[in-house]
Amino acid sequence: MCSLWVVLAFCCLEQLCADQSLKPQIAAPKLATNNPTLTTVTLEKPFCMFDSSLCPNKSYVIYLYAMKESASAISSLVTDNSSKPLDSTFQKTSGGQLGPYKAALFNVPNCASPPRLADVGDVSKVSDVLKQYLFRVGDDGTCLYDPNFLAVCNPPLAPDTTYRFKYVLLDSTEGIMKDQTLWSDPIKTRRVKLPLKIDTWPGRRSGDMIVITSILSVLVFLLLAGFLTSVFSAVMRSEDSSAETRCVSQTIQQSEPTPQLSSE
């Protein structure tokens, strides 16, 4: 009987280690284009990661923790001494600078019936499929400033900053952590581009082309203004010449002697 428990314990340990060898993955480019963005990172949800840790007649949820790569390894723990997950927030950790914060809470994905990725091609189903399969970190721009917001806050990430992410399986019945993944590989948000380096649509022109185009536009404007000024000056000179001609003509007419009739 004792040996049976040893075998079972060994099997559970192997399963736990197998689960813990997994880590959050960034979403495939086909499912999430432009990822990461300046302030968001889209991850795949933990399908089938925690199946070996689930027990019947118990309730579970998934916590997603995020922290900046610059946070120290000592502060990367997500549970206290009693295995209860930390209720750290974005504000308390300075956006993940001081340690991990809870960025999301959602139900355990159903490994038995995952979303059909083939449905992504169906316009009417694509939104629902992506919502089931993916999670976007940094997608809530209002929760930090809403005093009535009580749910887990998922505020925008910092641009040009490297983050790591971790999934935690919480036993809702006992309120303790049942399992967890490793921290993800470093994922860096995009940096803000300088105006001269921004590609514009259409044509995806470079910053140098934008500057050259601007200069040429100014030169064309100056040439057009000079041309209009020349035309205006020519018209004014023409009007002045006509007026002067009329004045000279009237003067000549007035200076000519008027013939007088002889009186008999």
CSV table of C-alpha atoms in Angstrom, one decimal:
chain,number,residue,atom,x,y,z
A,1,MET,CA,0.0,0.0,0.0
A,2,CYS,CA,2.8,2.3,0.9
A,3,SER,CA,4.6,1.6,-2.4
A,4,LEU,CA,1.4,2.5,-4.2
A,5,TRP,CA,1.3,5.9,-2.6
A,6,VAL,CA,5.0,6.4,-3.5
A,7,VAL,CA,4.3,5.6,-7.1
A,8,LEU,CA,1.3,7.9,-7.2
A,9,ALA,CA,3.3,10.7,-5.5
A,10,PHE,CA,6.1,10.2,-8.0
A,11,CYS,CA,3.6,10.4,-10.9
A,12,CYS,CA,2.1,13.6,-9.5
A,13,LEU,CA,5.5,15.1,-9.1
A,14,GLU,CA,6.4,14.2,-12.7
A,15,GLN,CA,3.2,15.8,-13.9
A,16,LEU,CA,3.7,18.9,-11.9
A,17,CYS,CA,7.3,19.3,-13.2
A,18,ALA,CA,6.0,18.7,-16.7
A,19,ASP,CA,3.4,21.4,-16.2
A,20,GLN,CA,6.0,23.8,-14.7
A,21,SER,CA,8.3,23.4,-17.6
A,22,LEU,CA,5.7,25.2,-19.7
A,23,LYS,CA,5.6,29.0,-20.0
A,24,PRO,CA,3.3,31.6,-21.5
A,25,GLN,CA,3.8,32.0,-25.3
A,26,ILE,CA,3.3,35.1,-27.4
A,27,ALA,CA,0.5,34.6,-29.9
A,28,ALA,CA,1.3,33.4,-33.4
A,29,PRO,CA,1.5,36.3,-36.0
A,30,LYS,CA,-1.3,34.7,-38.0
A,31,LEU,CA,-3.6,35.2,-35.0
A,32,ALA,CA,-2.4,38.5,-33.7
A,33,THR,CA,-0.8,40.9,-36.2
A,34,ASN,CA,1.2,43.9,-34.9
A,35,ASN,CA,2.1,42.0,-31.7
A,36,PRO,CA,3.5,43.3,-29.4
A,37,THR,CA,2.3,46.9,-29.8
A,38,LEU,CA,3.5,50.0,-28.0
A,39,THR,CA,1.4,49.1,-24.9
A,40,THR,CA,0.0,45.6,-25.3
A,41,VAL,CA,1.2,42.0,-25.6
A,42,THR,CA,-1.1,39.2,-26.8
A,43,LEU,CA,-0.5,35.8,-25.3
A,44,GLU,CA,-1.9,32.3,-25.9
A,45,LYS,CA,-4.1,31.1,-23.1
A,46,PRO,CA,-2.9,28.1,-21.2
A,47,PHE,CA,-4.8,25.3,-23.0
A,48,CYS,CA,-4.1,21.9,-21.5
A,49,MET,CA,-1.2,23.2,-19.4
A,50,PHE,CA,-2.8,22.4,-16.0
A,51,ASP,CA,-4.9,19.3,-16.8
A,52,SER,CA,-2.9,17.0,-14.6
A,53,SER,CA,-3.5,19.3,-11.6
A,54,LEU,CA,-7.2,19.5,-11.9
A,55,CYS,CA,-9.4,17.5,-9.5
A,56,PRO,CA,-13.1,16.8,-9.9
A,57,ASN,CA,-15.6,18.6,-7.8
A,58,LYS,CA,-13.3,21.6,-7.3
A,59,SER,CA,-13.3,25.0,-8.9
A,60,TYR,CA,-10.3,26.6,-10.5
A,61,VAL,CA,-9.3,29.9,-12.1
A,62,ILE,CA,-6.3,31.2,-13.9
A,63,TYR,CA,-4.3,34.2,-12.7
A,64,LEU,CA,-1.9,36.0,-15.1
A,65,TYR,CA,1.0,37.8,-13.5
A,66,ALA,CA,3.2,40.4,-15.3
A,67,MET,CA,6.4,42.1,-14.3
A,68,LYS,CA,9.1,44.1,-15.9
A,69,GLU,CA,12.3,42.3,-16.8
A,70,SER,CA,14.2,44.8,-14.6
A,71,ALA,CA,12.5,43.5,-11.5
A,72,SER,CA,14.8,41.5,-9.2
A,73,ALA,CA,14.6,37.7,-9.1
A,74,ILE,CA,13.8,37.8,-5.4
A,75,SER,CA,10.6,39.8,-6.0
A,76,SER,CA,9.4,37.4,-8.7
A,77,LEU,CA,7.5,35.2,-6.3
A,78,VAL,CA,3.7,35.2,-6.8
A,79,THR,CA,2.6,33.5,-3.6
A,80,ASP,CA,3.1,34.1,0.1
A,81,ASN,CA,4.3,31.5,2.7
A,82,SER,CA,0.9,29.8,2.8
A,83,SER,CA,0.8,29.3,-1.0
A,84,LYS,CA,-1.9,32.0,-1.4
A,85,PRO,CA,-1.4,34.0,-4.6
A,86,LEU,CA,-0.3,37.6,-4.1
A,87,ASP,CA,-3.0,40.2,-4.6
A,88,SER,CA,-0.5,42.7,-5.9
A,89,THR,CA,-1.7,45.4,-8.3
A,90,PHE,CA,-0.3,47.6,-11.0
A,91,GLN,CA,-0.2,50.6,-8.7
A,92,LYS,CA,1.5,48.7,-5.8
A,93,THR,CA,4.3,47.4,-8.0
A,94,SER,CA,4.8,50.6,-10.0
A,95,GLY,CA,3.6,48.8,-13.1
A,96,GLY,CA,5.7,45.7,-12.5
A,97,GLN,CA,8.9,47.5,-11.6
A,98,LEU,CA,8.9,46.3,-8.0
A,99,GLY,CA,7.6,42.8,-8.7
A,100,PRO,CA,4.8,40.9,-10.4
A,101,TYR,CA,1.2,42.2,-10.5
A,102,LYS,CA,-2.0,40.4,-11.2
A,103,ALA,CA,-3.0,41.4,-14.8
A,104,ALA,CA,-5.9,39.0,-15.4
A,105,LEU,CA,-8.2,36.4,-14.0
A,106,PHE,CA,-10.2,34.0,-16.2
A,107,ASN,CA,-11.6,30.5,-16.3
A,108,VAL,CA,-9.4,27.5,-17.0
A,109,PRO,CA,-9.5,26.9,-20.8
A,110,ASN,CA,-11.3,23.8,-21.8
A,111,CYS,CA,-8.7,21.4,-23.2
A,112,ALA,CA,-11.4,18.9,-24.2
A,113,SER,CA,-13.0,21.3,-26.7
A,114,PRO,CA,-10.6,24.1,-27.7
A,115,PRO,CA,-11.7,26.7,-30.2
A,116,ARG,CA,-11.3,25.6,-33.8
A,117,LEU,CA,-8.7,27.8,-35.4
A,118,ALA,CA,-10.2,27.0,-38.8
A,119,ASP,CA,-13.1,29.2,-37.7
A,120,VAL,CA,-10.8,32.2,-37.8
A,121,GLY,CA,-11.5,32.4,-41.5
A,122,ASP,CA,-15.2,32.9,-40.7
A,123,VAL,CA,-15.9,36.6,-40.1
A,124,SER,CA,-18.8,35.9,-37.8
A,125,LYS,CA,-16.7,33.6,-35.6
A,126,VAL,CA,-13.3,35.1,-35.6
A,127,SER,CA,-13.8,37.5,-32.7
A,128,ASP,CA,-15.2,34.8,-30.4
A,129,VAL,CA,-12.4,32.3,-31.4
A,130,LEU,CA,-9.6,34.8,-30.7
A,131,LYS,CA,-11.2,35.8,-27.4
A,132,GLN,CA,-11.2,32.1,-26.3
A,133,TYR,CA,-7.7,31.4,-27.5
A,134,LEU,CA,-5.8,34.6,-26.8
A,135,PHE,CA,-5.4,37.2,-24.0
A,136,ARG,CA,-4.2,40.7,-24.6
A,137,VAL,CA,-2.2,42.2,-21.7
A,138,GLY,CA,-2.5,46.0,-21.4
A,139,ASP,CA,-5.8,46.2,-23.1
A,140,ASP,CA,-7.7,48.3,-20.5
A,141,GLY,CA,-7.0,52.0,-20.7
A,142,THR,CA,-9.5,53.2,-18.1
A,143,CYS,CA,-9.4,50.9,-15.0
A,144,LEU,CA,-6.6,52.9,-13.3
A,145,TYR,CA,-8.7,56.1,-13.3
A,146,ASP,CA,-12.1,54.6,-12.5
A,147,PRO,CA,-12.7,54.7,-8.7
A,148,ASN,CA,-15.6,52.3,-9.0
A,149,PHE,CA,-13.5,49.6,-10.9
A,150,LEU,CA,-13.3,46.5,-8.7
A,151,ALA,CA,-12.1,43.8,-11.1
A,152,VAL,CA,-8.5,42.9,-11.9
A,153,CYS,CA,-6.9,45.9,-13.6
A,154,ASN,CA,-5.1,45.3,-16.9
A,155,PRO,CA,-3.7,48.7,-17.8
A,156,PRO,CA,-1.5,49.6,-20.8
A,157,LEU,CA,2.1,48.5,-20.7
A,158,ALA,CA,5.1,50.8,-21.0
A,159,PRO,CA,6.5,51.3,-24.6
A,160,ASP,CA,10.0,50.0,-25.3
A,161,THR,CA,10.0,47.9,-22.1
A,162,THR,CA,10.7,44.2,-21.6
A,163,TYR,CA,8.2,42.1,-19.6
A,164,ARG,CA,7.8,38.5,-18.4
A,165,PHE,CA,4.5,36.7,-17.8
A,166,LYS,CA,3.4,33.7,-15.7
A,167,TYR,CA,0.1,31.7,-15.4
A,168,VAL,CA,-1.0,30.5,-12.0
A,169,LEU,CA,-3.7,27.9,-11.4
A,170,LEU,CA,-5.7,28.8,-8.3
A,171,ASP,CA,-7.8,26.4,-6.4
A,172,SER,CA,-10.9,28.6,-5.7
A,173,THR,CA,-12.2,26.1,-3.1
A,174,GLU,CA,-9.2,26.4,-0.8
A,175,GLY,CA,-7.9,29.8,-2.1
A,176,ILE,CA,-4.4,28.5,-2.7
A,177,MET,CA,-2.1,28.0,-5.7
A,178,LYS,CA,-2.4,24.6,-7.2
A,179,ASP,CA,0.1,24.9,-10.0
A,180,GLN,CA,2.1,27.5,-12.0
A,181,THR,CA,4.1,27.9,-15.2
A,182,LEU,CA,7.6,29.2,-15.5
A,183,TRP,CA,8.0,32.9,-16.3
A,184,SER,CA,7.8,33.5,-20.0
A,185,ASP,CA,10.8,34.5,-22.2
A,186,PRO,CA,11.4,38.2,-22.3
A,187,ILE,CA,8.9,40.1,-24.5
A,188,LYS,CA,9.5,43.7,-25.4
A,189,THR,CA,6.9,46.2,-26.3
A,190,ARG,CA,7.5,48.4,-29.3
A,191,ARG,CA,9.3,51.7,-29.1
A,192,VAL,CA,7.9,55.0,-30.2
A,193,LYS,CA,9.3,55.9,-33.6
A,194,LEU,CA,10.8,59.3,-34.3
A,195,PRO,CA,8.8,61.4,-36.9
A,196,LEU,CA,11.6,61.1,-39.4
A,197,LYS,CA,11.5,57.3,-39.2
A,198,ILE,CA,7.7,56.8,-39.4
A,199,ASP,CA,6.6,54.9,-42.5
A,200,THR,CA,3.5,56.5,-44.0
A,201,TRP,CA,0.7,54.9,-46.0
A,202,PRO,CA,0.5,54.6,-49.0
A,203,GLY,CA,4.0,53.8,-50.3
A,204,ARG,CA,5.5,53.4,-46.8
A,205,ARG,CA,7.8,56.4,-47.4
A,206,SER,CA,10.8,57.0,-45.3
A,207,GLY,CA,11.4,60.0,-43.1
A,208,ASP,CA,13.9,61.4,-45.6
A,209,MET,CA,11.3,61.3,-48.3
A,210,ILE,CA,8.8,63.1,-46.1
A,211,VAL,CA,11.3,65.9,-45.5
A,212,ILE,CA,12.2,66.1,-49.2
A,213,THR,CA,8.5,66.2,-50.1
A,214,SER,CA,7.9,69.0,-47.6
A,215,ILE,CA,10.8,71.1,-48.9
A,216,LEU,CA,9.6,70.7,-52.5
A,217,SER,CA,6.1,71.6,-51.5
A,218,VAL,CA,7.4,74.8,-49.9
A,219,LEU,CA,9.5,75.6,-52.9
A,220,VAL,CA,6.5,75.1,-55.2
A,221,PHE,CA,4.4,77.4,-53.0
A,222,LEU,CA,7.1,80.1,-53.1
A,223,LEU,CA,7.4,79.9,-56.9
A,224,LEU,CA,3.7,80.1,-57.2
A,225,ALA,CA,3.6,83.1,-54.9
A,226,GLY,CA,6.4,84.8,-56.9
A,227,PHE,CA,4.6,84.1,-60.2
A,228,LEU,CA,1.3,85.6,-58.9
A,229,THR,CA,3.2,88.6,-57.5
A,230,SER,CA,4.8,89.2,-60.9
A,231,VAL,CA,1.5,88.9,-62.7
A,232,PHE,CA,-0.1,91.3,-60.2
A,233,SER,CA,2.8,93.8,-60.7
A,234,ALA,CA,2.5,93.6,-64.5
A,235,VAL,CA,-1.2,94.2,-64.3
A,236,MET,CA,-0.7,97.2,-62.0
A,237,ARG,CA,2.0,98.6,-64.3
A,238,SER,CA,-0.2,98.2,-67.3
A,239,GLU,CA,-3.1,100.0,-65.5
A,240,ASP,CA,-0.7,102.8,-64.5
A,241,SER,CA,0.6,103.2,-68.1
A,242,SER,CA,-2.9,103.3,-69.4
A,243,ALA,CA,-3.9,106.0,-66.9
A,244,GLU,CA,-0.7,108.0,-67.8
A,245,THR,CA,-1.5,107.8,-71.5
A,246,ARG,CA,-5.0,109.0,-70.9
A,247,CYS,CA,-3.7,112.0,-68.8
A,248,VAL,CA,-1.2,113.0,-71.6
A,249,SER,CA,-3.9,112.8,-74.2
A,250,GLN,CA,-6.2,115.0,-72.2
A,251,THR,CA,-3.4,117.5,-71.6
A,252,ILE,CA,-2.6,117.7,-75.3
A,253,GLN,CA,-6.2,118.2,-76.2
A,254,GLN,CA,-6.5,121.0,-73.7
A,255,SER,CA,-3.3,122.8,-74.9
A,256,GLU,CA,-4.4,122.9,-78.6
A,257,PRO,CA,-5.7,126.4,-79.6
A,258,THR,CA,-9.4,126.6,-80.1
A,259,PRO,CA,-10.3,128.1,-83.6
A,260,GLN,CA,-12.1,131.5,-83.3
A,261,LEU,CA,-14.9,132.6,-85.6
A,262,SER,CA,-14.2,136.0,-87.3
A,263,SER,CA,-16.9,138.6,-86.8
A,264,GLU,CA,-18.0,140.5,-89.8
